[in-house]
PDB file of C-alpha atoms and ligand atoms in Angstrom:
ATOM      1  CA  MET J  38      -2.328  18.309  -0.817  1.00  0.00           C
ATOM      2  CA  GLN J  39      -0.896  21.450  -3.896  1.00  0.00           C
ATOM      3  CA  GLU J  40      -1.664  24.719  -1.814  1.00  0.00           C
ATOM      4  CA  ALA J  41      -0.380  25.881   1.148  1.00  0.00           C
ATOM      5  CA  LEU J  42      -0.780  29.632   2.295  1.00  0.00           C
ATOM      6  CA  ASP J  43       2.461  32.156   3.333  1.00  0.00           C
ATOM      7  CA  ARG J  44       2.156  32.896   6.464  1.00  0.00           C
ATOM      8  CA  ARG J  45       3.403  36.984   6.442  1.00  0.00           C
ATOM      9  CA  THR J  46       1.289  38.012   3.071  1.00  0.00           C
ATOM     10  CA  ASN J  47      -1.624  35.565   2.623  1.00  0.00           C
ATOM     11  CA  HIS J  48      -0.273  34.582  -0.982  1.00  0.00           C
ATOM     12  CA  GLU J  49      -1.634  30.879  -1.889  1.00  0.00           C
ATOM     13  CA  TYR J  50       0.893  29.027  -3.098  1.00  0.00           C
ATOM     14  CA  THR J  51       1.235  25.845  -5.334  1.00  0.00           C
ATOM     15  CA  ALA J  52       4.474  23.553  -5.508  1.00  0.00           C
ATOM     16  CA  LEU J  53       4.954  23.460  -8.706  1.00  0.00           C
ATOM     17  CA  GLU J  54       5.891  27.068  -8.680  1.00  0.00           C
ATOM     18  CA  ILE J  55       7.713  26.291  -4.912  1.00  0.00           C
ATOM     19  CA  SER J  56       8.987  23.453  -7.379  1.00  0.00           C
ATOM     20  CA  GLN J  57      10.279  25.886  -9.864  1.00  0.00           C
ATOM     21  CA  LEU J  58      12.208  28.355  -7.754  1.00  0.00           C
ATOM     22  CA  THR J  59      15.841  27.836  -6.828  1.00  0.00           C
ATOM     23  CA  ASP J  60      17.238  26.068  -2.907  1.00  0.00           C
ATOM     24  CA  SER J  61      17.863  29.196  -2.157  1.00  0.00           C
ATOM     25  CA  HIS J  62      15.122  30.694  -2.697  1.00  0.00           C
ATOM     26  CA  ARG J  63      13.142  27.814  -2.392  1.00  0.00           C
ATOM     27  CA  GLU J  64      14.651  27.221   1.587  1.00  0.00           C
ATOM     28  CA  ALA J  65      13.718  31.151   2.299  1.00  0.00           C
ATOM     29  CA  PHE J  66      10.160  29.959   2.967  1.00  0.00           C
ATOM     30  CA  ARG J  67      11.214  27.429   4.962  1.00  0.00           C
ATOM     31  CA  GLY J  68       8.256  28.252   8.199  1.00  0.00           C
ATOM     32  CA  HIS J  69       6.405  30.603   6.322  1.00  0.00           C
ATOM     33  CA  LEU J  70       4.075  28.147   4.949  1.00  0.00           C
ATOM     34  CA  LYS J  71       1.269  26.679   5.832  1.00  0.00           C
ATOM     35  CA  CYS J  72      -2.309  24.410   5.190  1.00  0.00           C
ATOM     36  CA  LEU J  73      -5.642  26.300   3.995  1.00  0.00           C
ATOM     37  CA  GLY J  74      -6.966  24.174   6.081  1.00  0.00           C
ATOM     38  CA  CYS J  75      -5.031  24.231   9.839  1.00  0.00           C
ATOM     39  CA  GLU J  76      -2.394  26.781  11.162  1.00  0.00           C
ATOM     40  CA  SER J  77       0.489  23.366  11.168  1.00  0.00           C
ATOM     41  CA  THR J  78       3.757  24.183   8.770  1.00  0.00           C
ATOM     42  CA  ALA J  79       3.050  22.916   5.899  1.00  0.00           C
ATOM     43  CA  HIS J  80       6.673  21.804   4.330  1.00  0.00           C
ATOM     44  CA  PHE J  81       7.544  21.073   1.054  1.00  0.00           C
ATOM     45  CA  ARG J  82       8.690  17.775  -0.350  1.00  0.00           C
ATOM     46  CA  ARG J  83       9.789  18.500  -4.080  1.00  0.00           C
ATOM     47  CA  GLU J  84       8.796  15.346  -6.572  1.00  0.00           C
ATOM     48  CA  THR J  85       9.895  11.813  -7.339  1.00  0.00           C
ATOM     49  CA  ASP J  86      10.658   9.743 -10.202  1.00  0.00           C
ATOM     50  CA  SER J  87       8.551   6.080 -10.224  1.00  0.00           C
ATOM     51  CA  SER J  88      10.286   2.631 -10.570  1.00  0.00           C
ATOM     52  CA  PRO J  89       8.957  -0.042 -10.856  1.00  0.00           C
ATOM     53  CA  GLY J  90       7.914  -1.577  -8.163  1.00  0.00           C
ATOM     54  CA  ARG J  91       7.954   2.375  -6.710  1.00  0.00           C
ATOM     55  CA  ARG J  92       4.757   4.685  -7.925  1.00  0.00           C
ATOM     56  CA  GLY J  93       6.920   8.450  -7.928  1.00  0.00           C
ATOM     57  CA  ARG J  94       5.403  11.568  -6.577  1.00  0.00           C
ATOM     58  CA  ILE J  95       4.977  14.800  -8.177  1.00  0.00           C
ATOM     59  CA  ALA J  96       6.056  17.696  -6.572  1.00  0.00           C
ATOM     60  CA  HIS J  97       3.022  18.069  -2.537  1.00  0.00           C
ATOM     61  CA  PHE J  98       3.800  20.155   0.334  1.00  0.00           C
ATOM     62  CA  TYR J  99       2.913  18.169   3.341  1.00  0.00           C
ATOM     63  CA  CYS J 100       1.893  18.794   7.225  1.00  0.00           C
ATOM     64  CA  ARG J 101       3.373  16.608  10.603  1.00  0.00           C
ATOM     65  CA  PRO J 102       0.918  16.471  11.349  1.00  0.00           C
ATOM     66  CA  HIS J 103      -2.520  18.620  10.506  1.00  0.00           C
ATOM     67  CA  ALA J 104      -4.910  20.014  13.551  1.00  0.00           C
ATOM     68  CA  ALA J 105      -6.807  17.363  14.907  1.00  0.00           C
ATOM     69  CA  ASN J 106     -10.308  20.013  13.494  1.00  0.00           C
ATOM     70  CA  CYS J 107      -8.381  20.941  10.061  1.00  0.00           C
ATOM     71  CA  SER J 108     -10.992  20.971   7.584  1.00  0.00           C
ATOM     72  CA  LEU J 109      -8.661  20.185   4.688  1.00  0.00           C
ATOM     73  CA  ILE J 110      -8.665  17.040   6.083  1.00  0.00           C
ATOM     74  CA  GLN J 111     -11.984  16.685   6.525  1.00  0.00           C
ATOM     75  CA  ARG J 112     -13.504  17.306   3.211  1.00  0.00           C
ATOM     76  CA  ASN J 113     -10.916  14.388   1.996  1.00  0.00           C
ATOM     77  CA  ALA J 114     -11.572  12.177   4.166  1.00  0.00           C
ATOM     78  CA  ASP J 115      -7.411  10.475   3.129  1.00  0.00           C
ATOM     79  CA  PRO J 116      -4.963  11.810   5.510  1.00  0.00           C
ATOM     80  CA  TRP J 117      -2.725   9.959   3.396  1.00  0.00           C
ATOM     81  CA  GLU J 118      -1.972  13.478   2.084  1.00  0.00           C
ATOM     82  CA  THR J 119      -0.048  14.125   5.194  1.00  0.00           C
ATOM     83  CA  ASN J 120       2.664  11.741   4.066  1.00  0.00           C
ATOM     84  CA  GLU J 121       3.636  10.602   7.057  1.00  0.00           C
ATOM     85  CA  SER J 122       2.666   7.109   7.570  1.00  0.00           C
ATOM     86  CA  ASP J 123       2.963   6.554  11.830  1.00  0.00           C
ATOM     87  CA  ALA J 124       0.528  10.249  11.934  1.00  0.00           C
ATOM     88  CA  THR J 125      -1.552   8.740   9.137  1.00  0.00           C
ATOM     89  CA  VAL J 126      -1.930   4.398  10.633  1.00  0.00           C
ATOM     90  CA  ALA J 127      -2.963   6.831  14.414  1.00  0.00           C
ATOM     91  CA  GLU J 128      -5.397   8.960  12.882  1.00  0.00           C
ATOM     92  CA  TRP J 129      -6.419   6.077  11.148  1.00  0.00           C
ATOM     93  CA  VAL J 130      -7.157   4.138  13.662  1.00  0.00           C
ATOM     94  CA  GLU J 131      -9.107   7.026  15.961  1.00  0.00           C
ATOM     95  CA  ARG J 132     -11.071   7.913  13.325  1.00  0.00           C
ATOM     96  CA  ASN J 133     -12.446   4.127  12.804  1.00  0.00           C
ATOM     97  CA  GLN J 134     -11.380   3.945   9.268  1.00  0.00           C
ATOM     98  CA  THR J 135     -11.932   1.197   7.119  1.00  0.00           C
ATOM     99  CA  LEU J 136      -9.075  -0.107   4.948  1.00  0.00           C
ATOM    100  CA  ILE J 137     -10.544  -2.922   1.637  1.00  0.00           C
ATOM    101  CA  VAL J 138      -8.262  -4.434  -0.614  1.00  0.00           C
ATOM    102  CA  ARG J 139      -9.661  -3.583  -3.972  1.00  0.00           C
ATOM    103  CA  ILE J 140      -8.540  -6.627  -6.176  1.00  0.00           C
ATOM    104  CA  GLN J 141      -8.764  -5.793 -10.514  1.00  0.00           C
ATOM    105  CA  THR J 142     -11.103  -7.278 -11.702  1.00  0.00           C
ATOM    106  CA  PRO J 143     -10.140  -8.879 -16.267  1.00  0.00           C
ATOM    107  CA  VAL J 144     -12.864  -7.142 -17.408  1.00  0.00           C
ATOM    108  CA  GLU J 145     -11.813  -3.778 -15.203  1.00  0.00           C
ATOM    109  CA  SER J 146      -7.938  -4.001 -16.350  1.00  0.00           C
ATOM    110  CA  SER J 147      -9.441  -4.708 -19.359  1.00  0.00           C
ATOM    111  CA  GLU J 148     -11.114  -1.015 -19.817  1.00  0.00           C
ATOM    112  CA  VAL J 149     -10.090   1.042 -17.187  1.00  0.00           C
ATOM    113  CA  ASN J 150      -6.259  -0.870 -18.242  1.00  0.00           C
ATOM    114  CA  SER J 151      -3.893   1.159 -15.780  1.00  0.00           C
ATOM    115  CA  GLU J 152      -2.765  -0.097 -11.252  1.00  0.00           C
ATOM    116  CA  GLU J 153      -3.792   3.866 -10.475  1.00  0.00           C
ATOM    117  CA  SER J 154      -7.154   2.949 -10.105  1.00  0.00           C
ATOM    118  CA  GLU J 155      -6.479   1.140  -7.474  1.00  0.00           C
ATOM    119  CA  ASP J 156      -5.974   3.125  -5.742  1.00  0.00           C
ATOM    120  CA  ALA J 157      -9.203   5.044  -5.719  1.00  0.00           C
ATOM    121  CA  ASP J 158     -10.577   6.815  -2.637  1.00  0.00           C
ATOM    122  CA  GLU J 159     -13.684   5.198  -1.342  1.00  0.00           C
ATOM    123  CA  GLY J 160     -15.621   8.843  -0.314  1.00  0.00           C
ATOM    124  CA  SER J 161     -16.419   8.421   3.551  1.00  0.00           C
ATOM    125  CA  ARG J 162     -19.697   6.927   4.719  1.00  0.00           C
ATOM    126  CA  ALA J 163     -21.774   8.130   6.960  1.00  0.00           C
ATOM    127  CA  GLY J 164     -22.009   4.794  10.299  1.00  0.00           C
ATOM    128  CA  GLY J 165     -22.541   4.241  13.358  1.00  0.00           C
ATOM    129  CA  GLY J 166     -25.204   6.885  13.525  1.00  0.00           C
ATOM    130  CA  SER J 167     -25.087   7.425  17.429  1.00  0.00           C
ATOM    131  CA  ALA J 168     -26.995  10.671  18.033  1.00  0.00           C
ATOM    132  CA  SER J 169     -24.162  10.764  21.549  1.00  0.00           C
ATOM    133  CA  ARG J 170     -20.953  10.109  18.312  1.00  0.00           C
ATOM    134  CA  THR J 171     -20.455  12.877  15.280  1.00  0.00           C
ATOM    135  CA  ARG J 172     -17.665  10.305  14.348  1.00  0.00           C
ATOM    136  CA  ARG J 173     -18.403   8.597  11.321  1.00  0.00           C
ATOM    137  CA  SER J 174     -15.929   5.307  10.154  1.00  0.00           C
ATOM    138  CA  THR J 175     -15.284   5.478   6.636  1.00  0.00           C
ATOM    139  CA  THR J 176     -13.262   3.319   4.081  1.00  0.00           C
ATOM    140  CA  ILE J 177     -10.886   4.235   2.172  1.00  0.00           C
ATOM    141  CA  SER J 178      -9.862   1.480  -1.104  1.00  0.00           C
ATOM    142  CA  ARG J 179      -5.903  -0.274  -1.222  1.00  0.00           C
ATOM    143  CA  GLY J 180      -4.826  -2.092  -4.092  1.00  0.00           C
ATOM    144  CA  PRO J 181      -2.616  -4.824  -2.972  1.00  0.00           C
ATOM    145  CA  GLN J 182       0.499  -2.707  -4.773  1.00  0.00           C
ATOM    146  CA  ARG J 183      -0.409   0.484  -2.414  1.00  0.00           C
ATOM    147  CA  LEU J 184      -0.771  -2.269   0.529  1.00  0.00           C
ATOM    148  CA  LEU J 185       2.595  -3.505  -0.147  1.00  0.00           C
ATOM    149  CA  GLU J 186       4.614  -0.005   0.210  1.00  0.00           C
ATOM    150  CA  GLN J 187       2.784   0.496   4.232  1.00  0.00           C
ATOM    151  CA  LEU J 188       3.617  -3.214   5.025  1.00  0.00           C
ATOM    152  CA  VAL J 189       7.591  -1.892   3.603  1.00  0.00           C
ATOM    153  CA  HIS J 190       7.806   1.447   4.171  1.00  0.00           C
ATOM    154  CA  TRP J 191       5.971   2.394   6.918  1.00  0.00           C
ATOM    155  CA  PRO J 192       6.812   1.970  10.061  1.00  0.00           C
ATOM    156  CA  SER J 193       3.819   0.669  12.931  1.00  0.00           C
ATOM    157  CA  PHE J 194       0.809   0.118   9.497  1.00  0.00           C
ATOM    158  CA  LYS J 195       1.739  -3.134   9.937  1.00  0.00           C
ATOM    159  CA  THR J 196       1.494  -3.752  13.704  1.00  0.00           C
ATOM    160  CA  SER J 197      -1.484  -1.825  13.590  1.00  0.00           C
ATOM    161  CA  ALA J 198      -4.955  -1.778  14.716  1.00  0.00           C
ATOM    162  CA  VAL J 199      -6.225  -0.333  11.569  1.00  0.00           C
ATOM    163  CA  ARG J 200      -9.411  -2.150  10.683  1.00  0.00           C
ATOM    164  CA  ILE J 201      -9.150  -3.808   6.642  1.00  0.00           C
ATOM    165  CA  ARG J 202     -11.933  -5.972   5.285  1.00  0.00           C
ATOM    166  CA  LEU J 203     -10.165  -8.858   3.535  1.00  0.00           C
ATOM    167  CA  PRO J 204     -11.419 -10.299  -0.649  1.00  0.00           C
ATOM    168  CA  ASP J 205     -13.102 -13.064   0.355  1.00  0.00           C
ATOM    169  CA  PRO J 206     -16.476 -13.315  -0.780  1.00  0.00           C
ATOM    170  CA  ALA J 207     -17.486 -13.055   3.076  1.00  0.00           C
ATOM    171  CA  GLN J 208     -15.332  -9.363   2.654  1.00  0.00           C
ATOM    172  CA  THR J 209     -13.872  -9.864   6.955  1.00  0.00           C
ATOM    173  CA  GLU J 210     -12.272  -7.479   8.789  1.00  0.00           C
ATOM    174  CA  VAL J 211      -9.473  -7.825  10.366  1.00  0.00           C
ATOM    175  CA  PRO J 212      -7.276  -5.330  12.559  1.00  0.00           C
ATOM    176  CA  VAL J 213      -4.462  -4.551   9.577  1.00  0.00           C
ATOM    177  CA  HIS J 214      -1.216  -7.133  12.086  1.00  0.00           C
ATOM    178  CA  TYR J 215      -4.367 -10.184  12.007  1.00  0.00           C
ATOM    179  CA  ALA J 216      -4.305 -10.114   8.194  1.00  0.00           C
ATOM    180  CA  PHE J 217      -0.139 -10.186   7.140  1.00  0.00           C
ATOM    181  CA  VAL J 218       1.142 -12.693   7.795  1.00  0.00           C
ATOM    182  CA  ARG J 219       5.112 -12.878   6.169  1.00  0.00           C
ATOM    183  CA  PHE J 220       6.394 -15.642   4.745  1.00  0.00           C
ATOM    184  CA  GLU J 221       8.289 -16.008   6.939  1.00  0.00           C
ATOM    185  CA  ASP J 222       5.913 -16.875   9.851  1.00  0.00           C
ATOM    186  CA  ALA J 223       2.985 -18.513   8.139  1.00  0.00           C
ATOM    187  CA  GLN J 224       2.504 -22.239  10.225  1.00  0.00           C
ATOM    188  CA  VAL J 225      -0.188 -24.833   7.874  1.00  0.00           C
ATOM    189  CA  ALA J 226      -1.984 -24.998  10.968  1.00  0.00           C
ATOM    190  CA  LEU J 227      -2.762 -20.972  11.103  1.00  0.00           C
ATOM    191  CA  HIS J 228      -2.926 -19.749   7.780  1.00  0.00           C
ATOM    192  CA  THR J 229      -4.984 -22.115   5.269  1.00  0.00           C
ATOM    193  CA  GLU J 230      -9.288 -21.918   4.320  1.00  0.00           C
ATOM    194  CA  ARG J 231      -9.132 -18.429   5.398  1.00  0.00           C
ATOM    195  CA  TRP J 232      -7.677 -14.907   2.581  1.00  0.00           C
ATOM    196  CA  LEU J 233      -5.224 -13.469   4.185  1.00  0.00           C
ATOM    197  CA  GLY J 234      -2.323 -10.975   2.955  1.00  0.00           C
ATOM    198  CA  PHE J 235       0.858 -12.970   3.030  1.00  0.00           C
ATOM    199  CA  TRP J 236       4.195 -11.174   2.560  1.00  0.00           C
ATOM    200  CA  GLY J 237       7.890 -10.611   1.726  1.00  0.00           C
ATOM    201  CA  ILE J 238      10.759 -10.912   0.189  1.00  0.00           C
ATOM    202  CA  VAL J 239      10.622 -13.955  -2.261  1.00  0.00           C
ATOM    203  CA  ARG J 240      13.619 -17.012  -2.204  1.00  0.00           C
ATOM    204  CA  PRO J 241      15.255 -18.060  -5.358  1.00  0.00           C
ATOM    205  CA  PHE J 242      12.183 -19.938  -7.949  1.00  0.00           C
ATOM    206  CA  SER J 243      12.118 -23.822  -8.664  1.00  0.00           C
ATOM    207  CA  PHE J 244      10.062 -25.418 -11.703  1.00  0.00           C
ATOM    208  CA  TRP J 245       7.940 -27.493 -11.184  1.00  0.00           C
ATOM    209  CA  ALA J 246       6.950 -28.698 -15.059  1.00  0.00           C
ATOM    210  CA  GLN J 247       4.922 -31.410 -14.056  1.00  0.00           C
ATOM    211  CA  GLY J 248       2.730 -28.545 -12.363  1.00  0.00           C
ATOM    212  CA  GLY J 249       3.526 -25.614 -14.441  1.00  0.00           C
ATOM    213  CA  SER J 250       4.628 -24.009 -10.978  1.00  0.00           C
ATOM    214  CA  TYR J 251       7.227 -21.765  -9.729  1.00  0.00           C
ATOM    215  CA  TYR J 252       7.508 -22.236  -6.671  1.00  0.00           C
ATOM    216  CA  SER J 253       9.797 -20.156  -3.781  1.00  0.00           C
ATOM    217  CA  ASN J 254       9.736 -22.773  -1.110  1.00  0.00           C
ATOM    218  CA  PHE J 255      10.491 -20.922   2.560  1.00  0.00           C
ATOM    219  CA  GLY J 256      12.025 -24.039   3.731  1.00  0.00           C
ATOM    220  CA  THR J 257      12.595 -28.272   3.295  1.00  0.00           C
ATOM    221  CA  GLU J 258      10.158 -29.300   5.434  1.00  0.00           C
ATOM    222  CA  ASN J 259       6.258 -30.426   3.747  1.00  0.00           C
ATOM    223  CA  SER J 260       4.609 -27.933   6.407  1.00  0.00           C
ATOM    224  CA  SER J 261       7.093 -25.406   5.046  1.00  0.00           C
ATOM    225  CA  PHE J 262       5.227 -22.263   3.552  1.00  0.00           C
ATOM    226  CA  ARG J 263       5.489 -22.235  -0.260  1.00  0.00           C
ATOM    227  CA  ILE J 264       4.724 -19.980  -2.447  1.00  0.00           C
ATOM    228  CA  SER J 265       3.951 -21.422  -6.177  1.00  0.00           C
ATOM    229  CA  ILE J 266       2.967 -18.527  -9.445  1.00  0.00           C
ATOM    230  CA  HIS J 267       1.662 -20.803 -12.416  1.00  0.00           C
ATOM    231  CA  ARG J 268       4.017 -19.676 -15.597  1.00  0.00           C
ATOM    232  CA  THR J 269      -0.352 -18.529 -16.900  1.00  0.00           C
ATOM    233  CA  HIS J 270       0.365 -15.801 -14.727  1.00  0.00           C
ATOM    234  CA  ALA J 271       3.662 -15.260 -14.905  1.00  0.00           C
ATOM    235  CA  ASP J 272       4.451 -13.693 -17.984  1.00  0.00           C
ATOM    236  CA  ALA J 273       1.522 -10.391 -16.654  1.00  0.00           C
ATOM    237  CA  ILE J 274       3.991  -9.712 -13.846  1.00  0.00           C
ATOM    238  CA  VAL J 275       7.175  -9.602 -15.587  1.00  0.00           C
ATOM    239  CA  GLN J 276       5.219  -6.482 -17.878  1.00  0.00           C
ATOM    240  CA  ARG J 277       3.976  -5.107 -14.968  1.00  0.00           C
ATOM    241  CA  TYR J 278       6.881  -4.758 -13.305  1.00  0.00           C
ATOM    242  CA  ARG J 279       9.392  -4.669 -16.253  1.00  0.00           C
ATOM    243  CA  LEU J 280      11.288  -7.180 -15.482  1.00  0.00           C
ATOM    244  CA  GLY J 281      13.619  -9.788 -17.059  1.00  0.00           C
ATOM    245  CA  SER J 282      11.344 -12.501 -15.972  1.00  0.00           C
ATOM    246  CA  ILE J 283       9.345 -14.650 -13.131  1.00  0.00           C
ATOM    247  CA  HIS J 284      13.485 -14.443 -11.487  1.00  0.00           C
ATOM    248  CA  ASP J 285      13.519 -11.047 -10.605  1.00  0.00           C
ATOM    249  CA  LEU J 286      11.303 -11.321  -8.561  1.00  0.00           C
ATOM    250  CA  VAL J 287      13.953 -12.233  -5.323  1.00  0.00           C
ATOM    251  CA  GLY J 288      15.514 -10.857  -3.417  1.00  0.00           C
ATOM    252  CA  HIS J 289      11.806  -8.507  -3.974  1.00  0.00           C
ATOM    253  CA  TYR J 290       9.103  -7.412  -1.844  1.00  0.00           C
ATOM    254  CA  LEU J 291       6.272  -9.762  -2.751  1.00  0.00           C
ATOM    255  CA  LEU J 292       2.194  -9.191  -0.850  1.00  0.00           C
ATOM    256  CA  LEU J 293      -0.250 -11.623  -2.210  1.00  0.00           C
ATOM    257  CA  PHE J 294      -3.625 -12.014  -0.872  1.00  0.00           C
ATOM    258  CA  ASP J 295      -4.420 -15.747  -1.261  1.00  0.00           C
ATOM    259  CA  ARG J 296      -7.014 -18.392   1.183  1.00  0.00           C
ATOM    260  CA  ALA J 297      -3.647 -20.702   1.233  1.00  0.00           C
ATOM    261  CA  ARG J 298      -4.395 -24.565   1.142  1.00  0.00           C
ATOM    262  CA  GLU J 299      -3.198 -27.692   2.175  1.00  0.00           C
ATOM    263  CA  SER J 300      -3.142 -30.436  -0.302  1.00  0.00           C
ATOM    264  CA  ALA J 301      -2.838 -34.381  -0.371  1.00  0.00           C
ATOM    265  CA  SER J 302       0.866 -34.349   0.063  1.00  0.00           C
ATOM    266  CA  GLY J 303       0.333 -32.430   3.412  1.00  0.00           C
ATOM    267  CA  ARG J 304       2.157 -29.572   1.174  1.00  0.00           C
ATOM    268  CA  PHE J 305       1.331 -25.890   2.295  1.00  0.00           C
ATOM    269  CA  THR J 306       0.824 -23.742  -0.894  1.00  0.00           C
ATOM    270  CA  ALA J 307      -0.732 -19.845  -0.685  1.00  0.00           C
ATOM    271  CA  ASP J 308      -0.797 -19.345  -4.969  1.00  0.00           C
ATOM    272  CA  VAL J 309      -0.505 -16.146  -6.822  1.00  0.00           C
ATOM    273  CA  ASN J 310      -3.909 -16.026  -7.828  1.00  0.00           C
ATOM    274  CA  SER J 311      -3.362 -13.427 -10.908  1.00  0.00           C
ATOM    275  CA  VAL J 312      -1.746  -9.720 -11.230  1.00  0.00           C
ATOM    276  CA  HIS J 313      -4.450  -8.195  -9.240  1.00  0.00           C
ATOM    277  CA  HIS J 314      -3.471 -10.069  -5.834  1.00  0.00           C
ATOM    278  CA  VAL J 315      -0.220  -9.164  -6.020  1.00  0.00           C
ATOM    279  CA  GLY J 316       1.963  -6.122  -4.988  1.00  0.00           C
ATOM    280  CA  PHE J 317       6.015  -6.222  -5.338  1.00  0.00           C
ATOM    281  CA  VAL J 318       8.430  -4.122  -4.266  1.00  0.00           C
ATOM    282  CA  ARG J 319      11.652  -3.059  -4.694  1.00  0.00           C
ATOM    283  CA  ASN J 320      14.497  -4.574  -1.917  1.00  0.00           C
ATOM    284  CA  THR J 321      16.972  -0.972  -1.784  1.00  0.00           C
ATOM    285  CA  ASP J 322      19.339  -3.219   1.441  1.00  0.00           C
ATOM    286  CA  GLN J 323      20.402  -5.455  -1.032  1.00  0.00           C
TER     287      GLN J 323
HETATM  288 ZN1   ZN Z 257      -4.603  20.619   7.931  1.00  0.00          ZN
END
C-alpha cells in the first residue's frame, strides 16, 4: 500500500515521502504509522531494484497482518499487498479465493507487449449466494512468472490448499499442492495426460539436433522426467530474461505449464509450449 496514517497526528504519509527521509528520521516513525483501513501497524519497506527474473518493487507499506475486517483489504480483494506471504496464503484459503493461471496468448502479447499484464487481477466475483453466508469467493489471475516467485519465495504456498484453475480447456481446479510438481518428483504414471505446473532447478541441457530441441534430464532411465525446449521457443526465453543463451537457465528455477507426455518410445517429457508458459527465477543460493 502507498499510504499510511500517523496515529499521533492523523497525518497521511505516502511511502514515497517516507522513502525520501534520512534513516534516522524514518526510524522516528517506527510503530507510529498505521493502515488506512484498520488499526494494524504499517511497516515501511524501501524500494528494490528489478533484476532478470525478479521484479523490483517501489517503496511501500505493509501490515502483518491487516485486521480481518480491514476495509482496505476488502476493497482490494488482493491481500498480496500485505507482503507477508504466509499470512496471505492463509487468507486465500480462509477467503476461498481461487488463483487463475493466466497464459498470455500471442495476440495479447503483441498488443500489450508487457509481461506486467499477466498480473492484472480480476475483480471480485460474487459466489455462493447462500443467504447464511456473506463470504464471497474471489479470483486472482497469476502468470507463470509470479506463480514461480510464490513457489520459490513463499514458504507455505507450494504445500497449501489454495484453489488454482489450471490452463487446460476444462479449466480444472485443484489445490495448489496438487497443481505443481517438482522436476525431481515427476513420475510418468502420475503426471501425464493432464495439465500441471512443473518446476525446479534446471539441469544442464543436451541438444538433440534431429528434434531441434534442448533437453534437461532428471535421470537416465527412459521413464525419467525431462523437460524439452524446442529451438523455436529458445530465443524468446533468452530475450525475455536477458540471458546469454538458453544454457544460462541451468542452475536456476524454471516453471512450465504443460500436459506432459509419454512418447512412443516411453520417454517422459514436459515441453515448453511458449515463453508465456514459463516463469524464471534466479537461484541466489548457488
Ligand atoms: Zn489494514
